Coordinates of C-alpha atoms and ligand atoms in Angstrom, one line a residue:
M555 CA 156.5 38.2 88.4
D556 CA 153.6 36.5 90.1
N557 CA 152.1 33.7 88.3
F558 CA 149.0 34.5 86.8
V559 CA 146.0 32.7 88.2
V560 CA 143.0 32.8 86.2
S561 CA 140.2 34.9 88.1
A562 CA 137.7 31.9 87.8
R563 CA 140.1 30.0 90.0
K564 CA 141.4 32.9 92.0
Y565 CA 137.8 34.1 92.8
R566 CA 136.2 30.7 93.2
P567 CA 133.8 30.9 96.4
A568 CA 135.3 29.0 99.3
T569 CA 132.2 29.5 101.6
F570 CA 128.3 29.1 100.9
N571 CA 127.8 33.0 101.6
S572 CA 130.2 33.9 98.7
V573 CA 128.3 32.0 96.1
V574 CA 126.8 34.5 93.7
G575 CA 123.2 34.2 92.7
Q576 CA 122.2 30.9 94.3
S577 CA 121.1 31.9 97.8
A578 CA 117.9 29.8 98.1
L579 CA 119.8 26.8 97.3
T580 CA 122.8 27.4 99.5
T581 CA 120.5 28.2 102.5
T582 CA 118.7 24.8 101.9
L583 CA 122.2 23.2 101.9
K584 CA 123.1 24.8 105.2
N585 CA 120.0 23.9 106.7
A586 CA 120.6 20.2 106.0
I587 CA 123.8 20.7 107.6
K588 CA 122.2 22.5 110.6
S589 CA 119.9 19.7 111.1
K590 CA 122.1 16.9 110.0
H591 CA 119.7 15.4 107.4
L592 CA 122.1 14.5 105.1
A593 CA 120.8 12.4 101.7
H594 CA 123.2 10.0 100.3
A595 CA 122.9 11.5 96.7
Y596 CA 122.5 15.1 95.5
L597 CA 122.0 16.0 92.0
F598 CA 122.9 19.6 91.2
C599 CA 121.5 20.5 87.7
G600 CA 121.9 23.9 85.9
P601 CA 123.8 25.5 83.0
R602 CA 127.3 25.5 82.7
G603 CA 129.5 27.7 85.0
V604 CA 126.9 28.6 87.9
G605 CA 128.5 26.9 90.6
K606 CA 127.6 23.4 90.9
T607 CA 131.0 22.1 91.3
T608 CA 132.0 24.9 93.5
C609 CA 129.1 24.5 95.8
A610 CA 129.6 20.5 95.9
R611 CA 133.1 21.2 97.0
I612 CA 131.9 23.8 99.6
F613 CA 129.3 21.2 100.5
A614 CA 132.0 18.5 101.1
K615 CA 134.4 20.7 103.3
A616 CA 131.8 21.9 105.5
I617 CA 130.4 18.4 106.2
N618 CA 133.8 17.1 107.2
C619 CA 134.8 20.3 109.2
E620 CA 135.3 19.6 112.8
N621 CA 134.1 23.0 114.2
L622 CA 131.6 24.7 112.0
T623 CA 131.0 28.4 112.5
P624 CA 127.7 29.5 113.9
D625 CA 126.5 30.1 110.6
F626 CA 127.2 26.7 109.4
E627 CA 130.1 27.6 107.2
A628 CA 133.4 25.3 107.4
C629 CA 135.8 27.1 109.9
D630 CA 138.8 27.0 107.3
C631 CA 141.4 25.9 110.5
C632 CA 140.7 22.4 111.3
E633 CA 142.7 19.5 110.2
S634 CA 140.2 18.7 107.5
C635 CA 139.4 22.3 106.4
V636 CA 143.2 22.5 106.2
S637 CA 143.8 19.6 103.9
F638 CA 140.8 20.6 101.6
N639 CA 142.5 23.9 101.4
Q640 CA 145.7 22.2 100.1
Q641 CA 143.8 20.2 98.0
R642 CA 145.1 17.0 99.7
S643 CA 142.1 15.8 101.3
Y644 CA 141.1 12.2 101.0
N645 CA 137.4 12.7 101.7
I646 CA 136.6 14.2 98.6
H647 CA 136.9 12.4 95.0
E648 CA 136.1 14.1 91.7
L649 CA 135.4 12.1 88.5
D650 CA 134.7 13.6 85.6
A651 CA 132.0 11.5 83.6
A652 CA 132.8 13.4 80.4
S653 CA 136.1 11.4 80.1
N654 CA 135.8 8.5 82.3
N655 CA 132.5 7.2 81.4
G656 CA 133.0 3.6 81.1
V657 CA 131.8 0.7 83.4
D658 CA 135.4 0.1 84.4
D659 CA 135.6 3.8 85.4
I660 CA 132.8 3.5 87.7
R661 CA 133.9 0.1 89.2
S662 CA 136.9 1.3 90.4
L663 CA 135.1 4.3 92.1
I664 CA 132.7 2.0 93.5
E665 CA 135.9 -0.1 95.1
Q666 CA 136.8 3.1 96.8
V667 CA 133.5 3.9 98.1
R668 CA 133.9 0.9 100.7
I669 CA 136.8 2.2 102.4
P670 CA 135.9 4.5 105.1
P671 CA 137.5 8.2 105.6
Q672 CA 140.5 8.1 108.1
I673 CA 139.8 11.9 108.7
G674 CA 136.3 13.4 109.0
K675 CA 133.2 11.8 108.6
Y676 CA 132.1 11.8 105.0
S677 CA 133.6 10.7 101.9
V678 CA 132.2 12.7 99.0
Y679 CA 132.1 11.6 95.4
I680 CA 131.2 14.5 93.1
I681 CA 130.6 12.9 89.6
D682 CA 130.5 15.8 87.0
E683 CA 128.7 15.6 83.7
V684 CA 127.0 12.7 85.1
H685 CA 124.8 12.4 81.9
M686 CA 127.8 11.3 80.2
L687 CA 127.9 8.1 81.9
S688 CA 127.5 5.1 79.5
T689 CA 124.3 2.8 80.2
G690 CA 126.5 0.1 81.5
A691 CA 128.2 2.4 83.9
F692 CA 124.7 3.9 85.2
N693 CA 123.5 0.6 85.8
A694 CA 126.7 -0.7 87.6
F695 CA 126.4 2.6 89.4
L696 CA 122.8 2.1 90.4
K697 CA 123.5 -0.6 92.8
T698 CA 125.8 1.5 95.1
L699 CA 123.6 4.3 94.9
E700 CA 120.5 2.0 96.3
E701 CA 122.8 0.9 99.3
P702 CA 125.7 3.2 100.0
P703 CA 127.9 2.9 103.0
A704 CA 126.8 5.1 105.7
H705 CA 130.1 7.6 105.1
A706 CA 129.4 8.2 101.6
V707 CA 127.7 11.0 100.0
F708 CA 127.3 11.2 96.3
I709 CA 127.1 14.6 94.2
L710 CA 126.1 14.2 90.7
A711 CA 126.3 17.3 88.6
T712 CA 124.8 17.9 85.2
T713 CA 123.9 20.3 82.7
E714 CA 121.6 18.4 81.2
K715 CA 119.0 16.8 83.7
H716 CA 116.5 15.2 81.0
K717 CA 119.4 13.0 80.0
I718 CA 119.4 11.4 83.6
I719 CA 117.6 8.0 84.0
P720 CA 114.9 8.3 86.1
T721 CA 115.9 5.3 88.4
I722 CA 118.8 7.5 89.3
L723 CA 116.7 10.7 89.7
S724 CA 114.5 9.0 92.4
R725 CA 117.3 8.3 94.6
C726 CA 118.6 11.8 94.5
Q727 CA 117.9 14.9 96.3
I728 CA 117.5 17.7 93.3
Y729 CA 118.6 20.9 93.4
D730 CA 118.2 23.3 90.3
F731 CA 120.8 25.9 89.7
N732 CA 119.9 29.2 88.3
R733 CA 121.5 31.5 85.7
I734 CA 123.3 34.0 87.2
S735 CA 121.4 37.3 86.8
I736 CA 123.1 40.0 84.9
Q737 CA 123.1 42.5 87.9
D738 CA 124.4 39.9 90.2
T739 CA 127.3 39.1 87.5
I740 CA 128.0 43.0 87.5
E741 CA 128.4 43.3 90.9
Y742 CA 130.6 40.5 91.3
L743 CA 132.9 41.6 88.5
Q744 CA 132.9 44.9 90.0
Y745 CA 134.3 43.2 93.0
V746 CA 136.8 41.5 91.3
A747 CA 138.0 44.5 89.4
R748 CA 138.5 46.6 92.4
N749 CA 140.5 43.9 93.8
E750 CA 142.7 43.5 90.6
S751 CA 142.7 47.4 90.4
V752 CA 141.1 47.3 86.9
E753 CA 139.1 50.5 86.2
I754 CA 135.9 49.4 84.1
D755 CA 132.4 51.1 84.2
S756 CA 129.2 49.0 84.8
N757 CA 128.0 49.5 81.4
A758 CA 131.3 47.7 80.4
L759 CA 130.7 44.9 82.7
S760 CA 127.1 44.9 81.8
I761 CA 128.2 43.7 78.0
I762 CA 130.5 40.9 79.6
A763 CA 127.8 39.6 81.8
Q764 CA 125.5 39.5 78.6
K765 CA 127.9 37.6 76.7
S766 CA 128.6 35.0 79.6
D767 CA 124.8 34.2 79.5
G768 CA 124.3 33.7 83.3
G769 CA 127.6 31.8 84.0
M770 CA 130.1 33.1 86.2
R771 CA 132.9 31.1 85.1
D772 CA 132.6 32.5 81.6
A773 CA 132.1 35.9 82.9
L774 CA 135.3 35.7 84.8
S775 CA 137.2 34.2 81.9
V776 CA 135.7 36.9 79.4
F777 CA 137.0 39.6 81.9
D778 CA 140.6 37.9 82.0
Q779 CA 140.6 38.1 78.3
I780 CA 139.6 41.9 78.1
V781 CA 141.9 42.8 80.9
S782 CA 144.8 41.1 79.4
F783 CA 144.1 42.9 76.1
C784 CA 143.3 46.3 77.4
G785 CA 145.5 46.6 80.4
K786 CA 144.0 48.0 83.7
T787 CA 141.7 50.6 82.1
V788 CA 138.8 49.2 80.0
S789 CA 136.3 51.2 78.3
Y790 CA 132.8 50.4 77.1
Q791 CA 133.9 50.7 73.3
D792 CA 136.8 48.5 74.2
V793 CA 134.6 45.6 75.3
I794 CA 132.1 46.2 72.5
D795 CA 134.9 45.9 70.1
N796 CA 136.7 42.9 71.5
L797 CA 133.6 40.8 72.1
N798 CA 132.0 41.5 68.9
V799 CA 128.8 42.5 70.4
L800 CA 126.4 44.9 68.8
D801 CA 126.1 48.0 70.9
Y802 CA 122.8 48.4 72.8
D803 CA 122.9 51.9 71.5
Y804 CA 121.9 50.7 67.8
H805 CA 118.5 49.3 68.9
F806 CA 117.6 52.2 71.1
R807 CA 118.2 54.5 68.0
L808 CA 116.4 52.2 65.6
T809 CA 113.4 52.1 68.1
E810 CA 113.5 55.8 68.2
A811 CA 113.6 55.8 64.2
F812 CA 110.5 53.4 64.3
L813 CA 108.5 55.7 66.4
Q814 CA 109.1 58.6 63.9
G815 CA 108.4 56.6 61.1
G816 CA 112.0 57.2 59.6
V817 CA 112.5 54.5 57.2
S818 CA 115.5 56.0 55.6
E819 CA 117.3 56.5 58.8
S820 CA 116.4 52.9 59.9
L821 CA 117.8 51.5 56.6
L822 CA 121.0 53.5 57.1
I823 CA 121.6 52.3 60.8
F824 CA 120.9 48.6 59.5
N825 CA 123.5 49.3 56.8
E826 CA 126.0 50.6 59.2
I827 CA 125.4 47.4 61.6
L828 CA 126.1 45.4 58.4
N829 CA 129.2 47.2 57.6
K830 CA 130.5 46.6 61.0
G831 CA 130.3 42.8 60.0
F832 CA 127.4 41.9 62.2
D833 CA 125.3 39.2 60.7
G834 CA 121.8 40.2 59.8
H835 CA 120.2 37.4 61.8
Q836 CA 122.0 38.2 65.1
F837 CA 120.6 41.6 64.6
I838 CA 117.0 40.7 64.2
S839 CA 117.1 38.4 67.1
G840 CA 118.8 41.2 69.1
L841 CA 116.2 43.5 68.0
S842 CA 113.4 41.2 69.2
S843 CA 115.1 40.8 72.4
H844 CA 115.1 44.7 72.6
F845 CA 111.3 44.9 72.1
R846 CA 110.8 42.2 74.6
D847 CA 112.8 44.1 77.1
L848 CA 111.0 47.4 76.4
L849 CA 107.7 45.7 76.8
V850 CA 108.5 44.1 80.2
S851 CA 110.0 47.6 81.3
K852 CA 106.5 49.2 80.6
D853 CA 104.9 47.5 83.7
E854 CA 106.1 47.7 87.2
Q855 CA 105.0 44.1 87.6
T856 CA 107.1 42.7 84.9
I857 CA 110.0 44.8 85.3
V858 CA 111.4 42.2 87.4
L859 CA 111.9 40.0 84.1
L860 CA 114.5 42.8 82.6
D861 CA 117.7 41.0 83.1
V862 CA 120.2 44.2 82.1
G863 CA 122.5 46.2 84.4
S864 CA 121.1 49.0 86.4
D865 CA 122.1 52.0 83.9
I866 CA 120.7 50.5 80.9
A867 CA 117.4 49.5 82.8
K868 CA 117.2 53.3 83.5
R869 CA 117.2 53.6 79.6
Y870 CA 114.9 50.8 78.8
K871 CA 112.4 52.6 81.2
A872 CA 112.6 55.6 79.5
Q873 CA 112.1 54.2 76.0
A874 CA 109.6 52.1 77.1
Q875 CA 107.5 55.3 78.2
K876 CA 107.6 56.2 74.6
C877 CA 106.1 53.1 73.1
S878 CA 102.4 52.1 73.2
A879 CA 102.0 48.3 74.3
E880 CA 100.1 47.8 71.0
F881 CA 103.4 49.1 69.1
L882 CA 105.4 46.7 71.1
F883 CA 103.3 43.7 70.4
Q884 CA 103.0 44.4 66.9
A885 CA 106.7 45.0 66.7
L886 CA 107.7 41.9 68.5
K887 CA 105.5 40.0 66.2
I888 CA 107.1 41.5 63.0
S889 CA 110.5 41.2 64.1
N890 CA 110.0 37.6 65.2
D891 CA 108.4 36.8 61.9
C892 CA 111.7 37.9 60.3
D893 CA 113.6 35.8 62.8
L894 CA 111.7 32.5 61.8
N895 CA 111.7 33.3 58.1
Y896 CA 115.4 34.4 57.8
R897 CA 116.8 31.0 57.5
Q898 CA 114.8 30.0 54.3
S899 CA 115.0 33.8 52.8
K900 CA 117.0 34.0 49.4
N901 CA 117.4 37.9 50.0
K902 CA 118.3 38.1 53.7
R903 CA 119.2 41.6 53.6
L904 CA 115.9 42.4 51.8
L905 CA 113.7 40.8 54.3
V906 CA 115.5 42.4 57.1
E907 CA 114.8 45.6 55.4
L908 CA 111.4 45.1 54.9
T909 CA 110.9 44.2 58.4
L910 CA 112.5 47.7 59.3
I911 CA 110.0 49.4 57.1
R912 CA 107.0 47.5 58.5
L913 CA 108.3 48.9 62.0
C914 CA 108.3 52.1 60.9
Q915 CA 104.9 52.1 59.4
L916 CA 103.5 50.7 63.0
C917 CA 103.5 54.4 64.3
G918 CA 101.4 56.1 61.9
E919 CA 102.7 57.7 58.7
K920 CA 104.1 60.7 60.0
K921 CA 106.9 61.1 57.6
N922 CA 107.4 58.3 55.4
D923 CA 110.1 59.2 53.5
L924 CA 109.1 56.8 50.9
N925 CA 105.6 57.4 50.5
L926 CA 104.3 53.9 51.3
N927 CA 101.3 55.0 52.2
E928 CA 100.3 55.6 48.7
V929 CA 100.8 51.9 48.2
K930 CA 97.3 50.1 48.1
A931 CA 96.8 46.6 49.5
P932 CA 97.3 43.8 47.5
I933 CA 93.7 42.3 47.2
Q934 CA 92.5 39.3 45.3
K935 CA 90.6 39.9 42.2
T936 CA 87.1 38.5 42.8
E937 CA 85.3 39.4 39.4
N938 CA 85.4 37.5 36.3
I939 CA 87.0 34.6 37.5
P940 CA 86.4 31.6 35.2
A941 CA 84.7 28.8 36.2
G942 CA 87.1 27.2 38.4
P943 CA 86.6 24.2 40.5
K944 CA 83.2 23.6 42.1
V945 CA 83.7 25.2 45.3
S946 CA 81.1 27.8 46.9
P947 CA 83.1 30.6 48.1
P948 CA 82.3 30.6 51.7
T949 CA 83.4 34.3 52.5
P950 CA 83.4 36.9 50.1
A951 CA 87.0 36.9 48.8
G952 CA 88.1 40.3 50.0
G953 CA 87.4 39.5 53.4
I954 CA 89.1 42.0 55.1
T955 CA 88.6 44.2 58.4
E956 CA 89.9 47.6 59.1
T957 CA 92.9 46.0 60.8
Q958 CA 93.8 43.8 58.0
Q959 CA 93.7 46.5 55.7
T960 CA 96.2 48.4 57.5
R961 CA 98.4 45.5 57.7
S962 CA 98.0 45.0 54.1
V963 CA 99.7 48.5 53.5
S964 CA 102.6 47.0 54.9
Q965 CA 102.5 44.0 53.0
G966 CA 102.2 46.4 49.7
A967 CA 105.2 48.0 50.8
E968 CA 107.0 44.8 50.5
Q969 CA 105.6 44.3 46.8
L970 CA 106.5 47.9 46.1
F971 CA 110.1 47.2 47.4
T972 CA 110.5 44.3 45.4
A973 CA 109.0 46.0 42.2
V974 CA 111.1 49.2 42.6
K975 CA 114.3 47.4 42.8
P976 CA 114.8 46.4 39.4
K977 CA 113.4 49.2 37.6
E978 CA 113.2 52.6 38.5
T979 CA 109.6 53.5 38.3
S980 CA 106.8 51.3 36.9
P981 CA 103.8 53.3 36.2
H982 CA 100.5 51.4 37.3
P983 CA 101.1 48.0 35.8
T984 CA 98.1 46.8 33.7
S985 CA 95.8 44.8 36.0
L986 CA 94.2 42.0 34.5
R987 CA 91.2 40.5 35.3
S988 CA 91.5 37.4 33.2
P989 CA 93.5 34.2 34.0
G990 CA 96.3 34.7 31.4
R991 CA 98.2 37.6 33.0
I992 CA 101.0 39.2 31.4
S993 CA 102.1 41.4 34.4
I994 CA 105.4 40.3 35.2
N995 CA 105.3 40.6 38.9
A996 CA 102.3 38.4 38.5
D997 CA 100.5 36.7 41.5
Q998 CA 98.4 39.3 43.2
S999 CA 101.0 41.9 43.8
A1000 CA 99.7 44.2 41.1
P1001 CA 98.0 47.3 43.1
S1002 CA 94.6 47.0 41.5
D1003 CA 92.0 49.3 41.3
T1004 CA 89.5 46.9 42.6
T1005 CA 91.3 47.6 45.9
K1006 CA 89.0 50.3 47.1
A1007 CA 85.7 48.5 45.9
T1008 CA 86.6 45.2 47.9
G1009 CA 87.9 47.1 50.7
S1010 CA 84.6 48.8 51.3
Q1011 CA 82.3 45.6 51.0
T1012 CA 84.3 44.2 53.6
P1013 CA 82.2 42.4 56.3
K1014 CA 83.1 43.2 60.0
S1015 CA 83.1 39.8 61.2
S1016 CA 86.2 37.9 60.3
Q1017 CA 87.8 34.8 61.9
N1018 CA 91.2 34.8 62.7
T1019 CA 91.7 31.2 64.3
P1020 CA 95.5 30.1 64.2
F1021 CA 96.3 26.9 62.5
T1022 CA 99.2 24.8 62.2
A1023 CA 101.1 23.5 58.9
E1024 CA 99.7 20.3 59.3
E1025 CA 96.3 21.6 59.3
L1026 CA 97.3 23.6 56.4
S1027 CA 98.3 20.7 54.5
R1028 CA 95.2 18.7 55.5
A1029 CA 92.9 21.7 54.2
W1030 CA 95.0 21.8 50.9
L1031 CA 94.5 18.0 50.3
K1032 CA 90.8 18.5 51.0
F1033 CA 90.8 21.0 48.3
S1034 CA 92.1 18.6 45.6
E1035 CA 88.9 16.4 46.4
T1036 CA 86.8 19.0 44.8
I1037 CA 88.9 18.9 41.7
S1038 CA 87.0 16.5 39.5
D1039 CA 88.2 17.4 35.8
E1040 CA 91.9 17.4 35.7
V1041 CA 93.9 14.6 36.6
W1042 CA 97.4 16.3 36.5
M1043 CA 96.2 18.9 38.7
V1044 CA 94.8 16.3 41.3
N1045 CA 98.3 14.9 41.2
F1046 CA 100.1 18.2 41.6
F1047 CA 97.9 18.8 44.7
N1048 CA 98.6 15.6 46.3
T1049 CA 102.2 15.6 45.8
T1050 CA 102.6 19.5 47.0
T1051 CA 103.0 20.7 50.2
P1052 CA 102.1 24.2 50.9
L1053 CA 105.1 26.3 52.8
L1054 CA 103.7 28.3 55.7
L1055 CA 105.7 31.5 55.5
S1056 CA 104.1 33.4 58.5
E1057 CA 101.0 33.0 60.5
N1058 CA 98.4 33.4 57.6
H1059 CA 100.7 33.4 54.6
F1060 CA 101.5 30.3 52.9
E1061 CA 103.1 29.5 49.4
I1062 CA 102.8 27.2 46.9
K1063 CA 105.7 26.1 44.4
A1064 CA 104.9 25.7 40.8
T1065 CA 107.6 23.7 38.7
N1066 CA 106.6 25.1 35.7
Q1067 CA 104.6 28.0 34.2
L1068 CA 101.5 25.9 33.0
Q1069 CA 101.1 24.9 36.8
E1070 CA 101.8 28.5 37.6
K1071 CA 98.9 29.7 35.4
E1072 CA 96.5 27.2 36.5
L1073 CA 97.2 27.9 40.2
M1074 CA 96.5 31.5 39.5
R1075 CA 93.5 30.6 38.1
M1076 CA 92.3 28.8 40.9
Q1077 CA 93.9 31.1 43.5
T1078 CA 90.7 32.7 44.9
D1079 CA 88.7 29.4 45.2
I1080 CA 91.9 27.7 46.7
Q1081 CA 92.1 30.8 49.3
D1082 CA 88.5 30.8 50.1
F1083 CA 88.4 27.1 50.4
I1084 CA 91.2 27.1 52.8
R1085 CA 89.9 30.0 54.5
K1086 CA 86.9 28.5 55.4
E1087 CA 88.5 25.0 56.3
L1088 CA 90.7 26.8 58.7
N1089 CA 88.0 29.3 60.2
N1090 CA 90.6 32.1 59.3
S1091 CA 89.6 34.8 56.9
F1092 CA 93.2 36.3 56.5
V1093 CA 94.6 33.4 55.0
R1094 CA 96.7 34.4 52.1
M1095 CA 98.5 32.3 49.2
T1096 CA 101.2 33.3 46.9
I1097 CA 102.2 31.3 44.1
K1098 CA 105.9 30.9 43.4
L1099 CA 107.7 29.7 40.4
E1100 CA 110.6 27.4 40.9
E1101 CA 114.0 29.0 40.3
S1102 CA 115.1 27.7 36.9
E1103 CA 111.7 28.8 35.6
E1104 CA 112.3 32.2 37.2
K1105 CA 115.4 32.9 35.5
L1106 CA 113.6 32.8 32.4
R1107 CA 111.3 35.7 33.8
S1108 CA 114.3 37.8 34.8
S1109 CA 115.1 38.4 31.2
S1110 CA 112.8 41.1 29.8
P1111 CA 108.8 41.5 30.1
E1112 CA 109.1 41.6 26.2
D1113 CA 110.8 38.2 26.2
I1114 CA 108.6 36.4 28.8
Y1115 CA 105.6 37.8 27.0
K1116 CA 106.9 36.2 23.7
S1117 CA 107.7 32.8 25.3
M1118 CA 104.4 32.9 27.0
V1119 CA 102.4 33.7 23.6
A1120 CA 104.7 30.8 22.3
K1121 CA 102.9 28.4 24.9
N1122 CA 99.5 30.0 24.7
P1123 CA 98.8 32.1 21.4
A1124 CA 95.4 32.9 22.9
L1125 CA 97.3 35.3 25.0
A1126 CA 98.2 37.6 22.0
K1127 CA 94.6 37.8 21.4
L1128 CA 93.6 38.6 24.8
R1129 CA 95.9 41.3 25.0
H1130 CA 94.8 42.7 21.7
N1131 CA 91.3 42.6 22.9
L1132 CA 92.0 44.3 26.2
N1133 CA 94.4 46.8 24.6
M1134 CA 97.1 46.1 27.0
E1135 CA 100.6 47.2 27.0
I1136 CA 103.5 45.3 28.4
D1137 CA 105.5 47.4 30.9
Ligands
ZN2363 ZN1 137.0 23.1 109.6

């Protein structure tokens, strides 16, 4: 049996022309050889496995070749070329700085540099992963780099250009290597597959290319791996299963469901994905990329940004035709929000499911299986707020425009979903207009009958200035200056940082129920104040009780009511006066 040679070595390019995906760069190198303008030091930067060392070797061989081809490639038959091919050339020295990064390693290299080559004109020194050199080694190397002997050419390669000190950078000609595009990778893999008589279709190769993320070396070793596992005939499904890649098809199917408003269908697809062992975060970032790819496929000008195989590109184009740009913008935003919040979410699955529901709501409510349309926007109550801190409300509290209202519907869905989970149905929770509230899902989530009223009084001019977490914190602290009466409240404000959950939504953690209650009382004032400070009328604040306290609540509404009454007997009276029931 033949010795198995890994494809990455067997198919390592030996000429400039066979290097994949770096044509601009290889042309420049060839031109340098043509015009005999060789620099003493080159810096090859770029991701791993894109051909930096390969190009360095081809370059070393070419500049030593005794009779270059008319195309300025090495001839492959002169003495120098032969010794290169047999890997016994003394004109090339490679140092891997990842494992030899000390001053002594560099010193022994510098010693060698002085000795002129016996055959050929140049001694080429390739230092791989040059950013790994210690500071001492860098400094020792600097002198040689400043005044190198005429025969020496240095090629420094790195994946991390930003770690190279400026004194080195300024002495090198810098070449930036690109990631290799998916299509280029596919084509090269097709060539390798033909040579190895492996049967594999382009969709399967496209998955391999995608997985290798622009590195040809990785692509080839993944290819080897798959072939050694599946034999000479490889199907798309084999590749998907072996590489644990989420099938493109899921994203296409889901998008189809979003366009139809198919909440149930999308939840089921997501369930299927989880059952296959995929992680929710991986899924959601994949979905974001899918929307992004659809967006760039919509426009002839941006279609060049679509980096997929040609067969899948057709599918993207077709689906992009069905999606409005508006839908894609919103979808990207929603999925990206989910991606950002994923890590800190306590119920990750629910977070993703809510995201899917929101996505389904984007395209009108054609057939919303969960009847989400009925959910009204959660709106801050404005009436009968007892005298809070002395702040004049800048904009009417429910400053909501039409677009905001539609958005609120989806937020309503969020709460519906949470509300539905523990209990099957809860008829309209009693909405309270007073500070001491009994409703358990507390804060502002209770769909209130004030919704419509506030909604229609909406001023048309609303601001939506983006803000940072820092600006939010400043506004928050500024609010504390307006509280004069209660010292503990001022302390609370000064020691609490608002947590920005999404673009316009922040959360305040209360450590006990008293704090929570006070915050609820001041909620509208705080929110109004911050809206004004940040010039953003969409800012929304929610209050969250810390976990240990939360547990208390999860008992039963009745129990909680009792414990609340124990702390504040006035509640019982209030409840009696308003004739309220505990749901
Ligand atoms: Zn030659």
